[in-house]
Coordinates of C-alpha atoms in Angstrom, one line a residue:
Chain A
X1 CA 25.9 -17.5 12.9
X2 CA 25.7 -14.0 13.6
X3 CA 22.1 -12.7 13.3
X4 CA 21.8 -9.9 10.6
X5 CA 18.5 -8.6 12.5
X6 CA 18.1 -7.6 15.5
X7 CA 15.3 -10.0 17.5
X8 CA 12.6 -7.7 19.2
X9 CA 12.5 -9.0 22.9
X10 CA 8.5 -11.8 22.9
X11 CA 6.8 -8.7 25.0
X12 CA 4.6 -6.3 23.5
X13 CA 2.3 -9.6 21.5
X14 CA -0.9 -8.2 22.8
X15 CA -3.5 -8.9 19.9
X16 CA -3.6 -4.8 18.3
X17 CA -6.7 -3.1 18.6
X18 CA -8.2 0.7 18.4
X19 CA -5.3 1.7 20.7
X20 CA -2.6 1.0 18.7
X21 CA -4.2 2.0 15.1
X22 CA -5.0 4.9 17.3
X23 CA -1.8 5.7 17.9
X24 CA -0.9 5.2 14.6
X25 CA -3.4 7.5 13.2
X26 CA -1.7 10.2 15.2
X27 CA 1.4 10.1 14.4
X28 CA 0.3 10.2 10.8
X29 CA -1.9 12.7 11.0
X30 CA 1.1 14.8 12.7
X31 CA 3.5 14.2 10.5
X32 CA 2.5 15.0 6.8
X33 CA 2.7 18.9 6.4
X34 CA -1.5 19.4 4.7
X35 CA -3.0 17.7 7.2
X36 CA -1.6 19.7 10.4
X37 CA -1.8 23.3 8.4
X38 CA -5.9 22.7 6.9
X39 CA -6.1 21.7 11.0
X40 CA -4.6 25.2 11.8
X41 CA -6.3 26.8 10.1
X42 CA -9.7 25.6 11.0
X43 CA -8.1 26.9 14.7
X44 CA -7.3 29.9 13.6
X45 CA -10.7 30.9 10.9
X46 CA -13.0 31.6 13.9
X47 CA -10.8 34.3 15.7
X48 CA -9.8 36.2 13.1
X49 CA -13.5 36.4 11.8
X50 CA -14.1 37.7 15.1
X51 CA -11.8 40.5 15.1
X52 CA -12.1 41.6 11.2
X53 CA -16.7 41.8 11.8
X54 CA -15.6 43.7 15.2
X55 CA -12.8 45.7 14.0
X56 CA -14.9 46.4 10.5
X57 CA -18.9 47.4 12.1
X58 CA -20.7 45.6 9.6
X59 CA -22.8 43.2 12.1
X60 CA -26.2 43.9 11.3
X61 CA -28.6 45.6 14.1
X62 CA -30.5 42.7 14.6
X63 CA -27.6 40.2 15.0
X64 CA -25.7 38.4 18.4
X65 CA -22.9 39.1 19.9
X66 CA -22.1 35.6 19.4
X67 CA -23.4 34.8 16.5
X68 CA -21.5 37.8 14.9
X69 CA -18.5 37.1 16.8
X70 CA -18.9 33.0 14.7
X71 CA -19.3 34.8 11.4
X72 CA -16.4 32.7 10.0
X73 CA -17.2 29.8 11.7
X74 CA -19.3 28.5 8.6
X75 CA -15.7 28.4 6.6
X76 CA -14.0 26.6 9.2
X77 CA -16.6 23.9 9.4
X78 CA -15.8 23.5 6.1
X79 CA -12.1 23.0 6.7
X80 CA -12.3 20.4 9.7
X81 CA -14.4 18.7 6.7
X82 CA -11.7 18.9 4.9
X83 CA -9.3 18.1 7.0
X84 CA -11.9 14.7 7.2
X85 CA -11.9 13.7 3.4
X86 CA -7.7 14.3 3.7
X87 CA -7.5 11.9 6.2
X88 CA -9.0 9.1 4.3
X89 CA -8.1 10.2 0.3
X90 CA -4.7 10.7 1.4
X91 CA -4.1 7.6 1.9
X92 CA -5.5 6.6 -1.2
X93 CA -3.8 9.5 -3.8
X94 CA -0.5 8.3 -1.9
X95 CA -0.8 4.4 -1.9
X96 CA -0.5 4.6 2.1
X97 CA -3.2 2.8 2.3
X98 CA -2.4 -0.5 1.9
X99 CA 0.7 0.0 5.0
X100 CA -2.3 1.0 7.0
X101 CA -4.2 -2.1 5.9
X102 CA -1.4 -4.6 6.3
X103 CA -0.2 -2.9 9.6
X104 CA -3.8 -3.2 10.9
X105 CA -5.9 -5.4 8.3
X106 CA -9.2 -5.3 11.2
X107 CA -10.7 -1.8 8.5
X108 CA -13.6 -1.4 11.0
X109 CA -10.8 -0.9 13.4
X110 CA -9.0 1.4 11.1
X111 CA -11.7 3.6 10.2
X112 CA -12.8 4.1 14.0
X113 CA -9.8 4.9 14.8
X114 CA -9.2 7.9 11.9
X115 CA -12.8 8.9 12.7
X116 CA -12.4 9.4 16.9
X117 CA -8.7 11.4 16.1
X118 CA -10.2 13.9 13.3
X119 CA -13.7 14.1 16.0
X120 CA -11.8 14.6 18.6
X121 CA -9.1 16.9 17.5
X122 CA -11.8 19.2 16.1
X123 CA -14.1 19.0 19.0
X124 CA -11.2 20.0 20.9
X125 CA -9.5 23.0 18.7
X126 CA -12.7 24.3 17.5
X127 CA -14.1 24.8 21.6
X128 CA -11.1 26.2 22.7
X129 CA -11.2 28.7 19.3
X130 CA -14.5 29.1 18.9
X131 CA -14.7 30.3 22.7
X132 CA -11.5 32.7 22.2
X133 CA -14.0 34.1 19.2
X134 CA -16.4 34.6 21.1
X135 CA -14.2 37.0 24.2
X136 CA -12.2 38.4 21.2
X137 CA -15.7 39.8 19.2
X138 CA -17.3 40.7 23.1
X139 CA -14.7 42.8 23.9
X140 CA -14.6 44.5 20.9
X141 CA -17.8 45.0 20.0
X142 CA -19.4 48.3 21.9
X143 CA -21.5 46.8 24.7
X144 CA -25.3 47.3 24.6
X145 CA -25.7 47.4 20.9
X146 CA -26.7 44.2 20.0
X147 CA -28.6 41.3 21.9
X148 CA -25.3 39.1 23.5
X149 CA -27.2 35.9 23.1
X150 CA -26.2 32.4 24.7
X151 CA -23.0 31.2 24.4
X152 CA -23.2 28.3 26.9
X153 CA -24.2 25.2 26.3
X154 CA -24.0 26.8 22.9
X155 CA -20.1 26.4 22.1
X156 CA -20.2 22.7 22.9
X157 CA -22.5 22.1 20.0
X158 CA -20.5 23.9 18.1
X159 CA -17.7 22.5 18.7
X160 CA -19.4 19.0 18.4
X161 CA -20.8 20.2 15.2
X162 CA -17.3 20.9 13.8
X163 CA -15.9 17.0 14.8
X164 CA -20.1 16.4 12.7
X165 CA -18.6 17.5 9.9
X166 CA -15.0 16.0 10.3
X167 CA -16.2 12.3 10.1
X168 CA -18.7 13.5 7.3
X169 CA -15.6 13.9 5.3
X170 CA -13.8 11.3 6.0
X171 CA -16.5 8.7 5.1
X172 CA -16.6 10.4 1.9
X173 CA -12.9 10.1 1.8
X174 CA -13.6 6.4 1.9
X175 CA -16.2 6.4 -0.8
X176 CA -14.5 8.4 -3.3
X177 CA -10.9 7.4 -2.8
X178 CA -9.7 10.3 -4.1
X179 CA -8.3 13.8 -2.8
X180 CA -9.5 16.3 -4.9
X181 CA -13.0 14.8 -5.7
X182 CA -13.4 14.0 -1.5
X183 CA -12.7 17.5 -1.1
X184 CA -15.0 18.9 -3.6
X185 CA -18.2 16.2 -2.6
X186 CA -17.7 17.2 0.8
X187 CA -17.3 20.9 0.5
X188 CA -20.3 20.3 -1.5
X189 CA -22.4 18.4 0.3
X190 CA -21.9 21.8 3.0
X191 CA -22.8 24.3 1.0
X192 CA -25.2 23.3 -2.1
X193 CA -28.2 22.9 0.3
X194 CA -28.4 26.6 1.3
X195 CA -27.5 27.3 -2.0
X196 CA -29.7 25.6 -4.3
X197 CA -32.5 25.6 -0.9
X198 CA -33.9 28.5 -2.8
X199 CA -35.0 27.0 -5.5
X200 CA -37.2 24.5 -3.7
X201 CA -39.6 27.3 -3.0
X202 CA -41.6 26.3 0.2
X203 CA -39.5 22.7 1.0
X204 CA -36.1 25.5 1.0
X205 CA -36.2 24.7 5.1
X206 CA -36.4 21.0 4.5
X207 CA -33.7 20.9 2.0
X208 CA -31.3 23.0 3.8
X209 CA -31.7 22.2 6.7
X210 CA -30.0 18.8 6.1
X211 CA -26.9 20.9 6.4
X212 CA -24.2 20.3 8.7
X213 CA -23.9 24.5 8.3
X214 CA -27.2 24.7 9.3
X215 CA -27.0 23.4 12.1
X216 CA -23.9 25.4 12.9
X217 CA -26.1 28.7 12.2
X218 CA -28.6 28.0 14.6
X219 CA -26.4 27.7 17.4
X220 CA -24.5 30.0 17.0
X221 CA -28.1 32.4 16.6
X222 CA -26.6 34.3 14.1
X223 CA -29.6 36.4 12.0
X224 CA -28.7 34.4 9.1
X225 CA -30.2 30.9 10.5
X226 CA -34.2 32.0 9.8
X227 CA -36.7 29.0 9.9
X228 CA -37.6 29.9 7.0
X229 CA -34.4 29.7 5.5
X230 CA -32.8 26.4 7.4
X231 CA -35.8 25.0 8.9
X232 CA -37.8 25.6 12.1
X233 CA -35.9 22.6 14.3
X234 CA -34.1 23.5 16.9
X235 CA -30.7 23.7 17.4
X236 CA -29.8 20.5 19.3
X237 CA -32.6 19.0 17.5
X238 CA -31.2 19.2 14.0
X239 CA -27.3 19.1 15.5
X240 CA -28.9 15.1 16.3
X241 CA -30.4 15.1 12.7
X242 CA -27.3 16.0 10.9
X243 CA -24.7 13.6 13.5
X244 CA -27.7 10.5 12.6
X245 CA -26.7 11.4 8.8
X246 CA -23.0 11.1 9.1
X247 CA -23.4 8.4 11.0
X248 CA -25.3 6.7 8.5
X249 CA -23.4 7.4 5.8
X250 CA -19.8 6.4 7.8
X251 CA -21.7 3.2 8.1
X252 CA -22.0 3.0 4.5
X253 CA -18.3 3.9 4.1
X254 CA -17.6 0.5 6.6
X255 CA -19.7 -1.4 4.1
X256 CA -17.7 -0.6 1.0
X257 CA -14.7 -0.6 3.3
X258 CA -14.5 -3.9 4.2
X259 CA -15.8 -5.0 0.6
X260 CA -13.9 -3.7 -1.6
X261 CA -10.1 -4.1 -2.5
X262 CA -7.3 -1.9 -1.1
Chain B
X1 CA 4.9 -20.6 6.5
X2 CA 2.6 -19.4 3.4
X3 CA -0.4 -21.7 2.2
X4 CA -2.6 -20.9 -1.1
X5 CA -5.2 -23.5 -1.8
X6 CA -6.9 -22.9 -5.2
X7 CA -6.6 -19.4 -4.9
X8 CA -9.1 -17.5 -8.0
X9 CA -8.8 -13.6 -7.9
X10 CA -11.3 -12.1 -10.7
X11 CA -11.0 -8.6 -12.1
X12 CA -14.9 -8.1 -14.1
X13 CA -14.1 -10.6 -16.4
X14 CA -10.2 -10.9 -15.9
X15 CA -8.9 -14.0 -14.5
X16 CA -5.8 -12.7 -12.7
X17 CA -4.8 -15.6 -11.1
X18 CA -6.4 -19.2 -11.9
X19 CA -6.4 -21.6 -9.0
X20 CA -3.3 -21.2 -7.7
X21 CA -2.0 -23.5 -5.0
X22 CA 1.3 -23.7 -3.6
X23 CA 3.1 -24.1 -0.1
X24 CA 5.6 -21.4 0.8
X25 CA 7.8 -23.3 3.5
X26 CA 10.2 -21.6 6.6
X27 CA 14.1 -21.8 6.4
X28 CA 14.8 -21.3 2.6
X29 CA 14.2 -18.4 -0.2
X30 CA 11.4 -18.6 -2.2
X31 CA 11.3 -17.1 -5.9
X32 CA 8.3 -16.4 -6.9
X33 CA 8.6 -15.8 -11.0
X34 CA 6.4 -15.0 -13.7
X35 CA 6.4 -12.2 -16.3
X36 CA 4.5 -9.0 -15.8
X37 CA 0.9 -9.3 -15.7
X38 CA 1.4 -13.0 -14.8
X39 CA 0.2 -12.3 -11.3
X40 CA 2.6 -12.0 -9.1
X41 CA 2.0 -8.9 -7.1
X42 CA -2.0 -9.9 -7.1
X43 CA -1.3 -13.2 -5.4
X44 CA 0.8 -10.5 -2.9
X45 CA -1.8 -8.9 -2.3
X46 CA -3.9 -11.3 -2.0
X47 CA -2.0 -13.3 0.8
X48 CA -1.6 -10.2 2.9
X49 CA -5.8 -9.8 2.3
X50 CA -5.3 -6.1 0.7
X51 CA -7.7 -8.0 -1.6
X52 CA -10.1 -10.6 -1.0
X53 CA -10.0 -13.7 -3.6
X54 CA -12.8 -14.9 -5.4
X55 CA -12.5 -18.3 -4.8
X56 CA -9.8 -20.3 -2.7
X57 CA -8.0 -19.3 0.3
X58 CA -4.6 -18.1 1.3
X59 CA -3.1 -18.8 5.1
X60 CA 0.2 -17.3 6.8
X61 CA 1.3 -20.0 9.9
X62 CA -2.5 -21.5 9.0
X63 CA -4.1 -18.3 9.4
X64 CA -6.0 -15.8 7.6
X65 CA -4.3 -12.3 7.2
X66 CA -7.3 -10.4 9.0
X67 CA -6.8 -12.8 12.2
X68 CA -3.1 -12.6 13.1
X69 CA -3.0 -11.3 16.4
X70 CA -0.3 -9.1 15.8
X71 CA 0.0 -8.7 11.6
X72 CA 3.5 -6.5 11.5
X73 CA 5.3 -9.4 14.3
X74 CA 4.2 -12.3 11.7
X75 CA 4.3 -10.9 8.5
X76 CA 6.2 -8.2 6.4
X77 CA 5.8 -7.0 3.3
X78 CA 7.1 -4.7 0.4
X79 CA 5.0 -4.0 -2.3
X80 CA 5.6 -3.1 -5.5
X81 CA 3.8 0.2 -4.9
X82 CA 6.0 1.7 -1.8
X83 CA 3.0 2.7 -0.1
X84 CA 5.2 5.6 1.5
X85 CA 3.5 8.7 1.4
X86 CA 6.2 11.3 0.0
X87 CA 5.8 14.0 2.6
X88 CA 6.4 12.5 5.5
X89 CA 9.1 11.6 6.6
X90 CA 11.0 8.0 6.9
X91 CA 11.2 8.4 10.2
X92 CA 7.8 8.8 11.3
X93 CA 6.9 5.9 8.5
X94 CA 8.5 3.2 10.6
X95 CA 7.5 4.8 13.9
X96 CA 3.0 4.6 13.0
X97 CA 4.0 1.5 11.5
X98 CA 5.7 0.0 15.2
X99 CA 3.0 2.3 16.4
X100 CA 0.4 -0.1 14.6
X101 CA 1.3 -3.2 16.5
X102 CA 2.6 -1.7 19.6
X103 CA 6.3 -2.2 18.8
X104 CA 8.0 0.6 21.0
X105 CA 9.8 3.0 18.9
X106 CA 13.5 2.1 19.7
X107 CA 12.8 -0.6 17.1
X108 CA 12.9 1.9 14.2
X109 CA 16.3 3.2 14.8
X110 CA 17.4 -0.2 14.3
X111 CA 15.8 -1.1 11.6
X112 CA 17.6 2.3 10.5
X113 CA 21.2 0.9 10.8
X114 CA 19.6 -2.0 9.6
X115 CA 18.9 -1.6 6.4
X116 CA 22.0 0.9 6.3
X117 CA 19.5 4.3 6.5
X118 CA 21.4 7.6 7.9
X119 CA 19.6 9.2 11.1
X120 CA 19.5 12.6 9.3
X121 CA 18.6 10.9 6.1
X122 CA 15.5 9.5 7.7
X123 CA 14.5 12.8 9.2
X124 CA 13.8 13.8 5.5
X125 CA 10.7 13.5 4.1
X126 CA 10.7 10.8 1.6
X127 CA 9.7 12.4 -2.0
X128 CA 13.5 13.0 -2.6
X129 CA 14.6 10.1 -1.4
X130 CA 16.0 7.8 -4.7
X131 CA 14.9 4.3 -5.9
X132 CA 17.6 2.9 -3.6
X133 CA 17.2 4.8 0.0
X134 CA 13.2 4.1 -1.0
X135 CA 13.5 0.8 -1.8
X136 CA 16.2 0.4 2.1
X137 CA 13.1 2.1 3.6
X138 CA 10.9 -0.3 3.0
X139 CA 13.0 -2.7 3.9
X140 CA 13.3 -1.6 6.9
X141 CA 9.0 -0.8 7.5
X142 CA 8.7 -4.4 6.5
X143 CA 11.6 -6.0 8.8
X144 CA 9.9 -3.3 11.7
X145 CA 8.2 -6.6 14.0
X146 CA 11.4 -9.1 13.4
X147 CA 8.6 -11.1 11.9
X148 CA 8.2 -14.8 10.7
X149 CA 7.4 -14.4 7.3
X150 CA 8.8 -11.4 4.5
X151 CA 6.7 -10.8 1.3
X152 CA 8.5 -8.8 -0.6
X153 CA 7.5 -8.0 -4.2
X154 CA 10.7 -6.7 -6.8
X155 CA 13.2 -6.3 -3.4
X156 CA 15.8 -5.3 -6.0
X157 CA 14.7 -3.0 -8.3
X158 CA 16.1 0.7 -8.3
X159 CA 18.7 -0.7 -6.7
X160 CA 23.3 -0.6 -7.3
X161 CA 24.8 -3.5 -7.3
X162 CA 26.1 -2.8 -3.7
X163 CA 22.5 -2.9 -3.1
X164 CA 21.8 -5.6 -5.0
X165 CA 24.5 -7.7 -3.1
X166 CA 23.3 -6.5 0.2
X167 CA 19.4 -7.6 -0.4
X168 CA 20.7 -11.2 -1.8
X169 CA 22.8 -11.3 1.6
X170 CA 20.1 -10.6 4.1
X171 CA 17.4 -12.7 2.3
X172 CA 19.7 -15.6 3.1
X173 CA 20.6 -14.7 6.6
X174 CA 16.6 -14.3 7.4
X175 CA 16.3 -17.9 5.7
X176 CA 19.1 -19.7 7.6
X177 CA 17.6 -17.4 10.6
X178 CA 14.3 -20.7 10.0
X179 CA 12.4 -17.6 8.7
X180 CA 9.9 -18.1 5.7
X181 CA 11.1 -15.4 2.6
X182 CA 9.3 -15.0 -0.7
X183 CA 10.7 -12.7 -3.1
X184 CA 9.5 -12.0 -6.4
X185 CA 11.5 -11.0 -9.2
X186 CA 12.0 -10.7 -13.0
X187 CA 15.3 -11.0 -12.6
X188 CA 15.7 -14.7 -13.6
X189 CA 19.8 -14.3 -13.0
X190 CA 19.3 -12.9 -9.6
X191 CA 17.2 -15.6 -8.5
X192 CA 18.8 -18.0 -9.9
X193 CA 21.5 -17.2 -6.7
X194 CA 19.7 -16.0 -4.0
X195 CA 16.1 -18.4 -3.9
X196 CA 16.8 -22.2 -2.7
X197 CA 13.1 -23.1 -4.1
X198 CA 11.3 -21.4 -6.8
X199 CA 7.2 -21.0 -7.4
X200 CA 6.9 -19.7 -11.3
X201 CA 3.0 -18.8 -12.7
X202 CA 2.1 -18.2 -15.8
X203 CA -0.9 -15.9 -16.7
X204 CA -1.7 -16.6 -13.1
X205 CA -1.5 -20.4 -13.6
X206 CA 1.0 -22.1 -11.6
X207 CA 3.9 -24.0 -13.6
X208 CA 5.7 -24.9 -11.2
X209 CA 7.0 -25.1 -7.4
X210 CA 10.2 -27.0 -7.4
X211 CA 14.2 -26.8 -6.1
X212 CA 15.7 -24.3 -8.0
X213 CA 18.3 -26.8 -8.8
X214 CA 16.2 -29.7 -10.2
X215 CA 14.0 -26.8 -11.9
X216 CA 16.9 -25.9 -13.8
X217 CA 18.1 -29.9 -14.3
X218 CA 14.9 -30.5 -15.5
X219 CA 13.9 -28.1 -17.5
X220 CA 17.9 -27.1 -19.2
X221 CA 19.1 -29.4 -22.0
X222 CA 22.8 -29.8 -21.5
X223 CA 24.9 -29.0 -23.9
X224 CA 28.8 -28.8 -24.8
X225 CA 30.9 -26.5 -26.0
X226 CA 33.7 -27.4 -28.9
X227 CA 36.0 -25.0 -30.0
X228 CA 38.5 -26.7 -33.4
X229 CA 41.0 -25.8 -35.6
X230 CA 39.1 -28.2 -37.9
X231 CA 35.4 -27.6 -37.3
X232 CA 33.9 -28.3 -40.5
X233 CA 35.7 -31.6 -39.6
X234 CA 34.3 -31.8 -35.8
X235 CA 31.4 -31.4 -37.3
X236 CA 30.9 -34.2 -39.6
X237 CA 31.8 -36.2 -37.1
X238 CA 29.6 -35.0 -34.8
X239 CA 26.5 -35.2 -36.9
X240 CA 27.5 -38.4 -38.6
X241 CA 27.4 -39.5 -34.8
X242 CA 24.0 -39.0 -34.1
X243 CA 25.0 -35.1 -32.5
X244 CA 22.7 -31.8 -32.5
X245 CA 25.2 -29.4 -33.4
X246 CA 25.1 -25.7 -34.0
X247 CA 26.9 -22.3 -33.9
X248 CA 27.4 -21.1 -30.7
X249 CA 27.0 -17.0 -30.7
X250 CA 30.8 -17.2 -29.4
X251 CA 32.1 -18.9 -31.9
X252 CA 32.7 -22.9 -32.5
X253 CA 29.8 -25.4 -31.3
X254 CA 26.9 -26.0 -29.4
X255 CA 26.3 -29.7 -29.5
X256 CA 23.4 -31.6 -27.8
X257 CA 23.1 -35.4 -27.8
X258 CA 26.5 -36.4 -26.2
X259 CA 28.8 -35.2 -23.6
X260 CA 31.7 -33.7 -23.0
X261 CA 33.6 -37.0 -22.3
X262 CA 32.1 -39.3 -25.0
X263 CA 32.9 -36.1 -27.6
X264 CA 36.4 -35.9 -26.4
X265 CA 36.8 -39.3 -26.8
X266 CA 35.2 -39.1 -30.8
X267 CA 38.0 -36.2 -31.5
X268 CA 40.8 -38.2 -30.3
X269 CA 39.6 -41.5 -32.3
X270 CA 39.8 -39.6 -35.8
X271 CA 42.8 -37.4 -35.0
X272 CA 40.7 -33.8 -34.3
X273 CA 42.7 -31.4 -32.5
X274 CA 40.3 -29.6 -29.8
X275 CA 40.8 -26.2 -27.9
X276 CA 37.9 -26.5 -25.9
X277 CA 35.3 -28.2 -24.8
X278 CA 33.0 -27.0 -22.0
X279 CA 29.9 -28.4 -20.5
X280 CA 27.2 -26.5 -20.0
X281 CA 23.5 -25.4 -18.7
X282 CA 21.1 -23.4 -20.2
X283 CA 20.0 -20.7 -17.9
X284 CA 17.3 -20.0 -15.8
X285 CA 16.8 -17.7 -17.6
X286 CA 16.5 -19.5 -20.6
X287 CA 14.8 -22.3 -19.0
X288 CA 12.1 -19.6 -18.2
X289 CA 11.8 -18.0 -21.5
X290 CA 11.3 -21.1 -23.1
X291 CA 8.9 -22.4 -20.6
X292 CA 6.9 -19.2 -19.9
X293 CA 6.7 -18.9 -23.8
X294 CA 4.8 -22.7 -23.8
X295 CA 2.1 -21.6 -20.8
X296 CA 1.5 -18.7 -23.0
X297 CA 1.0 -20.4 -26.8
X298 CA -1.0 -23.0 -24.8
X299 CA -3.0 -20.2 -23.1
X300 CA -3.6 -18.9 -27.0
X301 CA -5.0 -21.9 -28.0
X302 CA -6.7 -22.2 -24.3
X303 CA -8.3 -18.5 -24.4
X304 CA -8.0 -16.3 -27.4
X305 CA -8.9 -13.3 -26.0
X306 CA -7.3 -13.1 -22.5
X307 CA -3.9 -13.7 -24.1
X308 CA -4.6 -11.4 -26.7
X309 CA -5.1 -8.5 -23.8
X310 CA -1.9 -10.1 -23.1
X311 CA 0.1 -9.1 -26.0
X312 CA -1.7 -5.7 -25.8
X313 CA -0.5 -4.9 -22.3
X314 CA 2.9 -5.7 -23.3
X315 CA 3.2 -4.1 -26.3
X316 CA 2.3 -1.1 -24.5
X317 CA 4.9 -1.8 -22.5

């Protein structure tokens, strides 16, 4: 009898787990334009920002070289969150979520793989890009006019804040399950606290201080990160607070992900 | 082997699958029949663990889908909604699936070859694929893990006659290799040619779970087509002998009751010439239509609200 199918050898029968799910997510991530281009923009933006600020001489006298060079990181961080949102919601918009769950029915593993992927990619890219932005700004800005700021270990925290934003986006993507809705929601989460903060009077620093944007601004030591605007919490505790909130939201998304029909 | 036991799925107040129990065995092609909205796709999603049942259970090879150690090595599936990202190339779609279950990358080229998708086509984004190419990609994805069980929702959708013949041959040879093949279709004529066994559902309930041949024999009434130059005389004779005679769409009489030899003998005894005498069975299509209609009517008395919803859906379609 001739077989129509070419049988696979009986090797590779190890129970599939996190490693395989991560390999799957990595191939999906790099084979779609939307995630690739948004990720590229996230990486390029801080450097472009540093060149622009230094060339235009628009830096406030009380700002630091570090803070000034990293001005556009706030926008880049939003793009990182958008990438996270797309990695989850894109699967629902295109219908591939069913393929993904048929290949990996253990949904917690899929979520963990996606979170690891976006956090890892964003941490590495942001670290490289923000370091480059600082070096460019430092080289271009006139020597001695501005306080320098302390780039280390702040740059590691800045990169971590990108990773946190990406995971926040991912959690929102799984909760909202619709690309446009997820992107809008996560940008709102990053933007609204500082936008509506002033409406809360004295409570402004509590409201605005909750956003990952606040942690990022404190870490970049920009003059925008005044205590009365974003809270008096130090940069590292602020990062921890934001990371804790993101973790809680992600766990909430996981509970729903397991319960809901795909 | 797929085993459903009292499988039930409710969405809000609507019962899509209602205490469904059936077994799909290896080594043969099992067809899954039912009108649109009968619950075929829902049942398949339940088997794949994509939706969770409201009650009852379904297993593949004795395990719930989520407990399969290497899912794609056990079950290959093609669902109605394609599940392919239009912006991703077919090659990357398959490479991702292979990676997700630790299947070597070279398997991608093998399945592409198997379904007849050329390498350069596979490198293009799937957005521009025709329905037939998309369907071939779906089959390639289902076969990537060389699975024991295949679950295919409407696999011949959008294929040309050559493609349909190809799928039919593929399904039969997969079953002949000892695999479990479970495919749904609304094309009864296609199912009649492909399936050895059928599971029929209507409004989420089991109507039949039987061998294809038995199904047709039990449910179809045998009749005989007769043509004669003296049609009225023959009809009088037949009716006098207790036969039920109707005009057939192709001309001639469609006779229920006596079999072909008796009709021939009767005509000879009375000296009536017979130009055609053809024994015939109802096609699966007819049997199925009769069966599902009676099921809908039964349900209409049973649950007035639900039946109305289904009818509205059908009208809308």
